[in-house]
């Protein structure tokens, strides 16, 4: 079976799809002798700034790692605070997303959240579904390994039922079973706070993405930081395994 050609991107092009691991809220708060929730509140403000900046800078898709499937291991009070902030973000930002023509997408096992939050997310997705502008993707209760396993099971079930020849499963077919199937390939993945790991985020999608690790804590991330990241991206030569 021939491998799928790697994606091509002209050297002069900016990234169409940028993803960010938003890290450092707790350290931001600790450095200021504040409770962790204060860092998370400032992190929400950073989400507002960066989502607006992404539109200004011409990014077609912005994917934000908001809550991982591993984050349930945090203290229950902190998890409750994070879910409350998510409710507040949806309630306060939805009108602007509609006004700006932004489509909202959510990936991950978010339907396992509380019923009222699921209803809010469903309503926000439906209200923005026809918007013609850029896409804001929120990874919520998301884990890349679980996403890959789910895709593999889905294809295995189709093969079991005679709907799919296993020999036809290639990179393109597998990608079609992922939650990001209809999005542009991931071009740039940024992690804030100086940590240098992917933390179970977009593992398949990051295969040919440029990785950028910045020391800025997420609550301090803004349009200038994002613009600087895009400038670094523009200086890189993306060979996709070629010369």
PDB file of C-alpha atoms in Angstrom:
ATOM      1  CA  UNK A   1       0.000   0.000   0.000  1.00  0.00           C
ATOM      2  CA  UNK A   2       1.448   3.359  -0.986  1.00  0.00           C
ATOM      3  CA  UNK A   3       1.906   5.827   1.835  1.00  0.00           C
ATOM      4  CA  UNK A   4      -0.044   9.045   1.657  1.00  0.00           C
ATOM      5  CA  UNK A   5       2.158  11.954   0.513  1.00  0.00           C
ATOM      6  CA  UNK A   6       3.084  14.390   3.264  1.00  0.00           C
ATOM      7  CA  UNK A   7       1.200  17.691   3.152  1.00  0.00           C
ATOM      8  CA  UNK A   8       2.815  20.525   1.279  1.00  0.00           C
ATOM      9  CA  UNK A   9       2.866  24.140   2.370  1.00  0.00           C
ATOM     10  CA  UNK A  10       4.473  26.989   0.437  1.00  0.00           C
ATOM     11  CA  UNK A  11       7.347  28.546   2.376  1.00  0.00           C
ATOM     12  CA  UNK A  12       5.643  31.937   2.355  1.00  0.00           C
ATOM     13  CA  UNK A  13       2.394  30.684   3.872  1.00  0.00           C
ATOM     14  CA  UNK A  14       1.432  31.161   7.470  1.00  0.00           C
ATOM     15  CA  UNK A  15      -0.113  28.318   9.450  1.00  0.00           C
ATOM     16  CA  UNK A  16      -3.729  27.525   8.708  1.00  0.00           C
ATOM     17  CA  UNK A  17      -4.165  25.426  11.854  1.00  0.00           C
ATOM     18  CA  UNK A  18      -2.538  26.315  15.172  1.00  0.00           C
ATOM     19  CA  UNK A  19      -2.996  24.359  18.398  1.00  0.00           C
ATOM     20  CA  UNK A  20      -1.968  25.466  21.877  1.00  0.00           C
ATOM     21  CA  UNK A  21      -1.378  23.534  25.081  1.00  0.00           C
ATOM     22  CA  UNK A  22      -2.365  26.213  27.574  1.00  0.00           C
ATOM     23  CA  UNK A  23      -0.042  25.565  30.513  1.00  0.00           C
ATOM     24  CA  UNK A  24       1.065  27.598  33.504  1.00  0.00           C
ATOM     25  CA  UNK A  25      -2.087  28.925  35.163  1.00  0.00           C
ATOM     26  CA  UNK A  26      -1.172  27.445  38.524  1.00  0.00           C
ATOM     27  CA  UNK A  27       2.412  28.716  38.429  1.00  0.00           C
ATOM     28  CA  UNK A  28       1.181  32.169  37.424  1.00  0.00           C
ATOM     29  CA  UNK A  29      -1.039  32.258  40.505  1.00  0.00           C
ATOM     30  CA  UNK A  30       1.613  30.807  42.821  1.00  0.00           C
ATOM     31  CA  UNK A  31       4.135  33.449  41.778  1.00  0.00           C
ATOM     32  CA  UNK A  32       1.613  36.091  42.895  1.00  0.00           C
ATOM     33  CA  UNK A  33       0.622  34.299  46.117  1.00  0.00           C
ATOM     34  CA  UNK A  34      -2.879  33.785  44.737  1.00  0.00           C
ATOM     35  CA  UNK A  35      -5.116  30.688  44.734  1.00  0.00           C
ATOM     36  CA  UNK A  36      -4.951  28.488  41.641  1.00  0.00           C
ATOM     37  CA  UNK A  37      -8.440  29.558  40.573  1.00  0.00           C
ATOM     38  CA  UNK A  38      -7.077  33.087  40.067  1.00  0.00           C
ATOM     39  CA  UNK A  39      -4.638  31.682  37.525  1.00  0.00           C
ATOM     40  CA  UNK A  40      -7.417  29.817  35.768  1.00  0.00           C
ATOM     41  CA  UNK A  41      -9.514  33.007  35.611  1.00  0.00           C
ATOM     42  CA  UNK A  42      -6.624  34.831  33.994  1.00  0.00           C
ATOM     43  CA  UNK A  43      -6.200  31.869  31.686  1.00  0.00           C
ATOM     44  CA  UNK A  44      -9.761  32.419  30.449  1.00  0.00           C
ATOM     45  CA  UNK A  45      -8.874  36.042  29.739  1.00  0.00           C
ATOM     46  CA  UNK A  46      -5.921  34.775  27.716  1.00  0.00           C
ATOM     47  CA  UNK A  47      -8.283  32.535  25.727  1.00  0.00           C
ATOM     48  CA  UNK A  48     -10.324  35.614  24.832  1.00  0.00           C
ATOM     49  CA  UNK A  49      -7.235  37.591  23.794  1.00  0.00           C
ATOM     50  CA  UNK A  50      -5.669  34.811  21.782  1.00  0.00           C
ATOM     51  CA  UNK A  51      -8.845  33.731  19.989  1.00  0.00           C
ATOM     52  CA  UNK A  52      -9.354  37.339  18.886  1.00  0.00           C
ATOM     53  CA  UNK A  53      -5.694  37.659  17.904  1.00  0.00           C
ATOM     54  CA  UNK A  54      -5.879  34.462  15.865  1.00  0.00           C
ATOM     55  CA  UNK A  55      -8.681  35.954  13.799  1.00  0.00           C
ATOM     56  CA  UNK A  56      -6.698  39.164  13.290  1.00  0.00           C
ATOM     57  CA  UNK A  57      -3.616  37.205  12.249  1.00  0.00           C
ATOM     58  CA  UNK A  58      -5.514  35.109   9.709  1.00  0.00           C
ATOM     59  CA  UNK A  59      -5.392  31.728  11.442  1.00  0.00           C
ATOM     60  CA  UNK A  60      -8.094  29.529   9.976  1.00  0.00           C
ATOM     61  CA  UNK A  61      -8.355  27.046  12.860  1.00  0.00           C
ATOM     62  CA  UNK A  62      -7.287  27.542  16.473  1.00  0.00           C
ATOM     63  CA  UNK A  63      -7.407  24.452  18.698  1.00  0.00           C
ATOM     64  CA  UNK A  64      -7.046  24.942  22.455  1.00  0.00           C
ATOM     65  CA  UNK A  65      -6.359  22.174  24.969  1.00  0.00           C
ATOM     66  CA  UNK A  66      -8.793  23.214  27.682  1.00  0.00           C
ATOM     67  CA  UNK A  67      -9.258  20.077  29.794  1.00  0.00           C
ATOM     68  CA  UNK A  68      -7.552  16.732  29.321  1.00  0.00           C
ATOM     69  CA  UNK A  69      -8.938  13.333  30.221  1.00  0.00           C
ATOM     70  CA  UNK A  70      -6.164  13.182  32.838  1.00  0.00           C
ATOM     71  CA  UNK A  71      -7.237  16.444  34.492  1.00  0.00           C
ATOM     72  CA  UNK A  72      -9.927  14.568  36.420  1.00  0.00           C
ATOM     73  CA  UNK A  73      -7.090  13.553  38.766  1.00  0.00           C
ATOM     74  CA  UNK A  74      -6.949  17.116  40.102  1.00  0.00           C
ATOM     75  CA  UNK A  75      -8.746  18.041  43.344  1.00  0.00           C
ATOM     76  CA  UNK A  76     -12.519  18.045  42.939  1.00  0.00           C
ATOM     77  CA  UNK A  77     -12.766  21.692  43.956  1.00  0.00           C
ATOM     78  CA  UNK A  78     -10.391  22.714  41.171  1.00  0.00           C
ATOM     79  CA  UNK A  79     -12.253  20.610  38.601  1.00  0.00           C
ATOM     80  CA  UNK A  80     -15.517  22.261  39.677  1.00  0.00           C
ATOM     81  CA  UNK A  81     -13.925  25.687  39.335  1.00  0.00           C
ATOM     82  CA  UNK A  82     -12.702  24.848  35.829  1.00  0.00           C
ATOM     83  CA  UNK A  83     -16.142  23.664  34.755  1.00  0.00           C
ATOM     84  CA  UNK A  84     -17.647  26.843  36.174  1.00  0.00           C
ATOM     85  CA  UNK A  85     -15.204  28.932  34.152  1.00  0.00           C
ATOM     86  CA  UNK A  86     -16.136  26.977  31.034  1.00  0.00           C
ATOM     87  CA  UNK A  87     -19.811  27.731  31.621  1.00  0.00           C
ATOM     88  CA  UNK A  88     -18.971  31.405  32.087  1.00  0.00           C
ATOM     89  CA  UNK A  89     -16.875  31.468  28.906  1.00  0.00           C
ATOM     90  CA  UNK A  90     -19.647  29.921  26.825  1.00  0.00           C
ATOM     91  CA  UNK A  91     -22.263  32.288  28.239  1.00  0.00           C
ATOM     92  CA  UNK A  92     -20.142  35.418  27.851  1.00  0.00           C
ATOM     93  CA  UNK A  93     -18.405  34.761  24.533  1.00  0.00           C
ATOM     94  CA  UNK A  94     -21.060  33.105  22.405  1.00  0.00           C
ATOM     95  CA  UNK A  95     -22.573  36.345  21.119  1.00  0.00           C
ATOM     96  CA  UNK A  96     -19.158  37.570  20.003  1.00  0.00           C
ATOM     97  CA  UNK A  97     -18.386  34.285  18.249  1.00  0.00           C
ATOM     98  CA  UNK A  98     -21.680  34.569  16.371  1.00  0.00           C
ATOM     99  CA  UNK A  99     -21.053  38.228  15.553  1.00  0.00           C
ATOM    100  CA  UNK A 100     -17.534  37.484  14.295  1.00  0.00           C
ATOM    101  CA  UNK A 101     -18.660  34.514  12.211  1.00  0.00           C
ATOM    102  CA  UNK A 102     -16.603  31.999  14.215  1.00  0.00           C
ATOM    103  CA  UNK A 103     -17.541  28.323  14.222  1.00  0.00           C
ATOM    104  CA  UNK A 104     -17.188  26.561  17.562  1.00  0.00           C
ATOM    105  CA  UNK A 105     -16.123  22.923  17.647  1.00  0.00           C
ATOM    106  CA  UNK A 106     -15.517  20.718  20.670  1.00  0.00           C
ATOM    107  CA  UNK A 107     -13.470  17.523  20.542  1.00  0.00           C
ATOM    108  CA  UNK A 108     -13.019  14.902  23.234  1.00  0.00           C
ATOM    109  CA  UNK A 109     -15.417  12.962  25.437  1.00  0.00           C
ATOM    110  CA  UNK A 110     -17.298  16.112  26.377  1.00  0.00           C
ATOM    111  CA  UNK A 111     -20.657  14.377  26.358  1.00  0.00           C
ATOM    112  CA  UNK A 112     -19.576  12.690  29.587  1.00  0.00           C
ATOM    113  CA  UNK A 113     -19.702  16.042  31.370  1.00  0.00           C
ATOM    114  CA  UNK A 114     -22.669  17.230  33.440  1.00  0.00           C
ATOM    115  CA  UNK A 115     -25.955  17.413  31.480  1.00  0.00           C
ATOM    116  CA  UNK A 116     -26.316  21.189  31.835  1.00  0.00           C
ATOM    117  CA  UNK A 117     -22.824  21.777  30.448  1.00  0.00           C
ATOM    118  CA  UNK A 118     -23.419  19.342  27.586  1.00  0.00           C
ATOM    119  CA  UNK A 119     -26.615  21.243  26.756  1.00  0.00           C
ATOM    120  CA  UNK A 120     -24.718  24.557  26.738  1.00  0.00           C
ATOM    121  CA  UNK A 121     -22.050  23.134  24.428  1.00  0.00           C
ATOM    122  CA  UNK A 122     -24.661  21.612  22.095  1.00  0.00           C
ATOM    123  CA  UNK A 123     -26.464  24.947  21.880  1.00  0.00           C
ATOM    124  CA  UNK A 124     -23.231  26.875  21.204  1.00  0.00           C
ATOM    125  CA  UNK A 125     -22.146  24.457  18.482  1.00  0.00           C
ATOM    126  CA  UNK A 126     -25.567  24.603  16.828  1.00  0.00           C
ATOM    127  CA  UNK A 127     -25.725  28.390  16.977  1.00  0.00           C
ATOM    128  CA  UNK A 128     -22.323  28.794  15.294  1.00  0.00           C
ATOM    129  CA  UNK A 129     -22.486  25.835  12.895  1.00  0.00           C
ATOM    130  CA  UNK A 130     -23.329  27.925   9.830  1.00  0.00           C
ATOM    131  CA  UNK A 131     -20.804  30.663  10.516  1.00  0.00           C
ATOM    132  CA  UNK A 132     -18.505  31.263   7.527  1.00  0.00           C
ATOM    133  CA  UNK A 133     -15.420  32.436   9.385  1.00  0.00           C
ATOM    134  CA  UNK A 134     -12.553  30.762  11.264  1.00  0.00           C
ATOM    135  CA  UNK A 135     -12.998  27.803  13.587  1.00  0.00           C
ATOM    136  CA  UNK A 136     -12.319  27.717  17.322  1.00  0.00           C
ATOM    137  CA  UNK A 137     -11.823  24.150  18.519  1.00  0.00           C
ATOM    138  CA  UNK A 138     -11.936  23.402  22.241  1.00  0.00           C
ATOM    139  CA  UNK A 139     -10.407  20.089  23.322  1.00  0.00           C
ATOM    140  CA  UNK A 140     -12.468  19.159  26.365  1.00  0.00           C
ATOM    141  CA  UNK A 141     -12.134  15.917  28.299  1.00  0.00           C
ATOM    142  CA  UNK A 142      -9.790  15.051  25.454  1.00  0.00           C
ATOM    143  CA  UNK A 143      -7.011  12.492  25.189  1.00  0.00           C
ATOM    144  CA  UNK A 144      -5.240  11.676  21.934  1.00  0.00           C
ATOM    145  CA  UNK A 145      -4.691   8.016  22.789  1.00  0.00           C
ATOM    146  CA  UNK A 146      -8.414   7.591  23.441  1.00  0.00           C
ATOM    147  CA  UNK A 147      -9.195   9.372  20.156  1.00  0.00           C
ATOM    148  CA  UNK A 148      -6.887   7.008  18.255  1.00  0.00           C
ATOM    149  CA  UNK A 149      -8.327   3.932  19.968  1.00  0.00           C
ATOM    150  CA  UNK A 150     -11.873   5.068  19.196  1.00  0.00           C
ATOM    151  CA  UNK A 151     -10.979   5.551  15.533  1.00  0.00           C
ATOM    152  CA  UNK A 152      -9.360   2.109  15.405  1.00  0.00           C
ATOM    153  CA  UNK A 153     -12.432   0.487  16.962  1.00  0.00           C
ATOM    154  CA  UNK A 154     -14.741   2.281  14.534  1.00  0.00           C
ATOM    155  CA  UNK A 155     -12.767   1.017  11.530  1.00  0.00           C
ATOM    156  CA  UNK A 156     -12.533  -2.475  13.025  1.00  0.00           C
ATOM    157  CA  UNK A 157     -16.313  -2.571  13.452  1.00  0.00           C
ATOM    158  CA  UNK A 158     -16.797  -1.509   9.827  1.00  0.00           C
ATOM    159  CA  UNK A 159     -14.416  -4.268   8.712  1.00  0.00           C
ATOM    160  CA  UNK A 160     -16.219  -6.824  10.926  1.00  0.00           C
ATOM    161  CA  UNK A 161     -19.556  -5.835   9.382  1.00  0.00           C
ATOM    162  CA  UNK A 162     -18.196  -6.179   5.858  1.00  0.00           C
ATOM    163  CA  UNK A 163     -18.381  -2.455   5.149  1.00  0.00           C
ATOM    164  CA  UNK A 164     -14.644  -1.991   4.846  1.00  0.00           C
ATOM    165  CA  UNK A 165     -11.780  -4.068   3.478  1.00  0.00           C
ATOM    166  CA  UNK A 166      -8.933  -3.957   6.040  1.00  0.00           C
ATOM    167  CA  UNK A 167      -6.519  -3.621   3.124  1.00  0.00           C
ATOM    168  CA  UNK A 168      -8.115  -0.260   2.338  1.00  0.00           C
ATOM    169  CA  UNK A 169      -7.202   1.231   5.718  1.00  0.00           C
ATOM    170  CA  UNK A 170      -4.477   3.749   4.988  1.00  0.00           C
ATOM    171  CA  UNK A 171      -3.500   7.092   6.527  1.00  0.00           C
ATOM    172  CA  UNK A 172      -6.306   8.928   4.760  1.00  0.00           C
ATOM    173  CA  UNK A 173      -8.968   6.442   5.837  1.00  0.00           C
ATOM    174  CA  UNK A 174      -7.701   6.444   9.406  1.00  0.00           C
ATOM    175  CA  UNK A 175      -7.686  10.246   9.565  1.00  0.00           C
ATOM    176  CA  UNK A 176     -11.295  10.239   8.390  1.00  0.00           C
ATOM    177  CA  UNK A 177     -12.205   8.436  11.617  1.00  0.00           C
ATOM    178  CA  UNK A 178     -10.546  11.036  13.866  1.00  0.00           C
ATOM    179  CA  UNK A 179     -12.424  13.948  15.430  1.00  0.00           C
ATOM    180  CA  UNK A 180     -10.385  16.431  13.390  1.00  0.00           C
ATOM    181  CA  UNK A 181     -11.177  14.748  10.074  1.00  0.00           C
ATOM    182  CA  UNK A 182     -12.627  17.809   8.344  1.00  0.00           C
ATOM    183  CA  UNK A 183     -10.069  20.308   9.657  1.00  0.00           C
ATOM    184  CA  UNK A 184      -6.894  21.448   7.895  1.00  0.00           C
ATOM    185  CA  UNK A 185      -3.717  19.576   8.865  1.00  0.00           C
ATOM    186  CA  UNK A 186      -2.095  20.827  12.042  1.00  0.00           C
ATOM    187  CA  UNK A 187       0.727  23.216  11.130  1.00  0.00           C
ATOM    188  CA  UNK A 188       1.951  24.603  14.448  1.00  0.00           C
ATOM    189  CA  UNK A 189       1.621  23.274  17.993  1.00  0.00           C
ATOM    190  CA  UNK A 190       2.601  25.650  20.805  1.00  0.00           C
ATOM    191  CA  UNK A 191       3.056  24.771  24.462  1.00  0.00           C
ATOM    192  CA  UNK A 192       3.382  27.519  27.023  1.00  0.00           C
ATOM    193  CA  UNK A 193       5.195  27.652  30.409  1.00  0.00           C
ATOM    194  CA  UNK A 194       8.457  26.069  29.284  1.00  0.00           C
ATOM    195  CA  UNK A 195       7.333  22.435  29.515  1.00  0.00           C
ATOM    196  CA  UNK A 196       8.391  20.317  26.534  1.00  0.00           C
ATOM    197  CA  UNK A 197       5.951  17.480  26.085  1.00  0.00           C
ATOM    198  CA  UNK A 198       2.704  16.860  24.182  1.00  0.00           C
ATOM    199  CA  UNK A 199       0.713  15.536  27.152  1.00  0.00           C
ATOM    200  CA  UNK A 200      -1.528  13.270  25.085  1.00  0.00           C
ATOM    201  CA  UNK A 201      -2.634  16.086  22.771  1.00  0.00           C
ATOM    202  CA  UNK A 202      -3.205  15.624  19.015  1.00  0.00           C
ATOM    203  CA  UNK A 203      -0.588  12.874  18.778  1.00  0.00           C
ATOM    204  CA  UNK A 204      -1.600  11.707  15.290  1.00  0.00           C
ATOM    205  CA  UNK A 205      -2.213  15.220  13.987  1.00  0.00           C
ATOM    206  CA  UNK A 206       1.168  16.480  15.231  1.00  0.00           C
ATOM    207  CA  UNK A 207       3.157  14.056  13.070  1.00  0.00           C
ATOM    208  CA  UNK A 208       4.312  16.818  10.687  1.00  0.00           C
ATOM    209  CA  UNK A 209       3.452  19.866  12.775  1.00  0.00           C
ATOM    210  CA  UNK A 210       6.077  22.354  13.839  1.00  0.00           C
ATOM    211  CA  UNK A 211       6.504  22.286  17.623  1.00  0.00           C
ATOM    212  CA  UNK A 212       7.220  25.430  19.593  1.00  0.00           C
ATOM    213  CA  UNK A 213       7.795  25.531  23.355  1.00  0.00           C
ATOM    214  CA  UNK A 214       7.715  28.988  24.923  1.00  0.00           C
ATOM    215  CA  UNK A 215       8.493  30.050  28.484  1.00  0.00           C
ATOM    216  CA  UNK A 216       5.501  32.419  28.706  1.00  0.00           C
ATOM    217  CA  UNK A 217       2.901  31.277  31.210  1.00  0.00           C
ATOM    218  CA  UNK A 218      -0.527  30.949  29.622  1.00  0.00           C
ATOM    219  CA  UNK A 219      -2.181  33.861  31.507  1.00  0.00           C
ATOM    220  CA  UNK A 220       0.501  36.171  30.038  1.00  0.00           C
ATOM    221  CA  UNK A 221       0.100  34.898  26.465  1.00  0.00           C
ATOM    222  CA  UNK A 222      -1.238  37.603  24.145  1.00  0.00           C
ATOM    223  CA  UNK A 223      -1.306  38.812  20.539  1.00  0.00           C
ATOM    224  CA  UNK A 224       2.384  39.754  20.598  1.00  0.00           C
ATOM    225  CA  UNK A 225       3.353  36.303  21.853  1.00  0.00           C
ATOM    226  CA  UNK A 226       1.222  34.652  19.192  1.00  0.00           C
ATOM    227  CA  UNK A 227       2.626  36.914  16.466  1.00  0.00           C
ATOM    228  CA  UNK A 228       6.161  36.048  17.604  1.00  0.00           C
ATOM    229  CA  UNK A 229       5.288  32.340  17.379  1.00  0.00           C
ATOM    230  CA  UNK A 230       4.016  32.816  13.822  1.00  0.00           C
ATOM    231  CA  UNK A 231       7.236  34.666  12.962  1.00  0.00           C
ATOM    232  CA  UNK A 232       9.256  31.686  14.195  1.00  0.00           C
ATOM    233  CA  UNK A 233       7.052  29.361  12.184  1.00  0.00           C
ATOM    234  CA  UNK A 234       7.708  31.441   9.043  1.00  0.00           C
ATOM    235  CA  UNK A 235      11.463  30.976   9.479  1.00  0.00           C
ATOM    236  CA  UNK A 236      11.288  27.192   9.549  1.00  0.00           C
ATOM    237  CA  UNK A 237      11.747  25.015   6.473  1.00  0.00           C
ATOM    238  CA  UNK A 238       9.131  22.294   6.333  1.00  0.00           C
ATOM    239  CA  UNK A 239      10.564  19.422   4.307  1.00  0.00           C
ATOM    240  CA  UNK A 240       8.155  16.686   5.474  1.00  0.00           C
ATOM    241  CA  UNK A 241      10.962  14.134   5.256  1.00  0.00           C
ATOM    242  CA  UNK A 242      12.236  15.391   1.892  1.00  0.00           C
ATOM    243  CA  UNK A 243      15.199  17.544   0.952  1.00  0.00           C
TER     244      UNK A 243
END
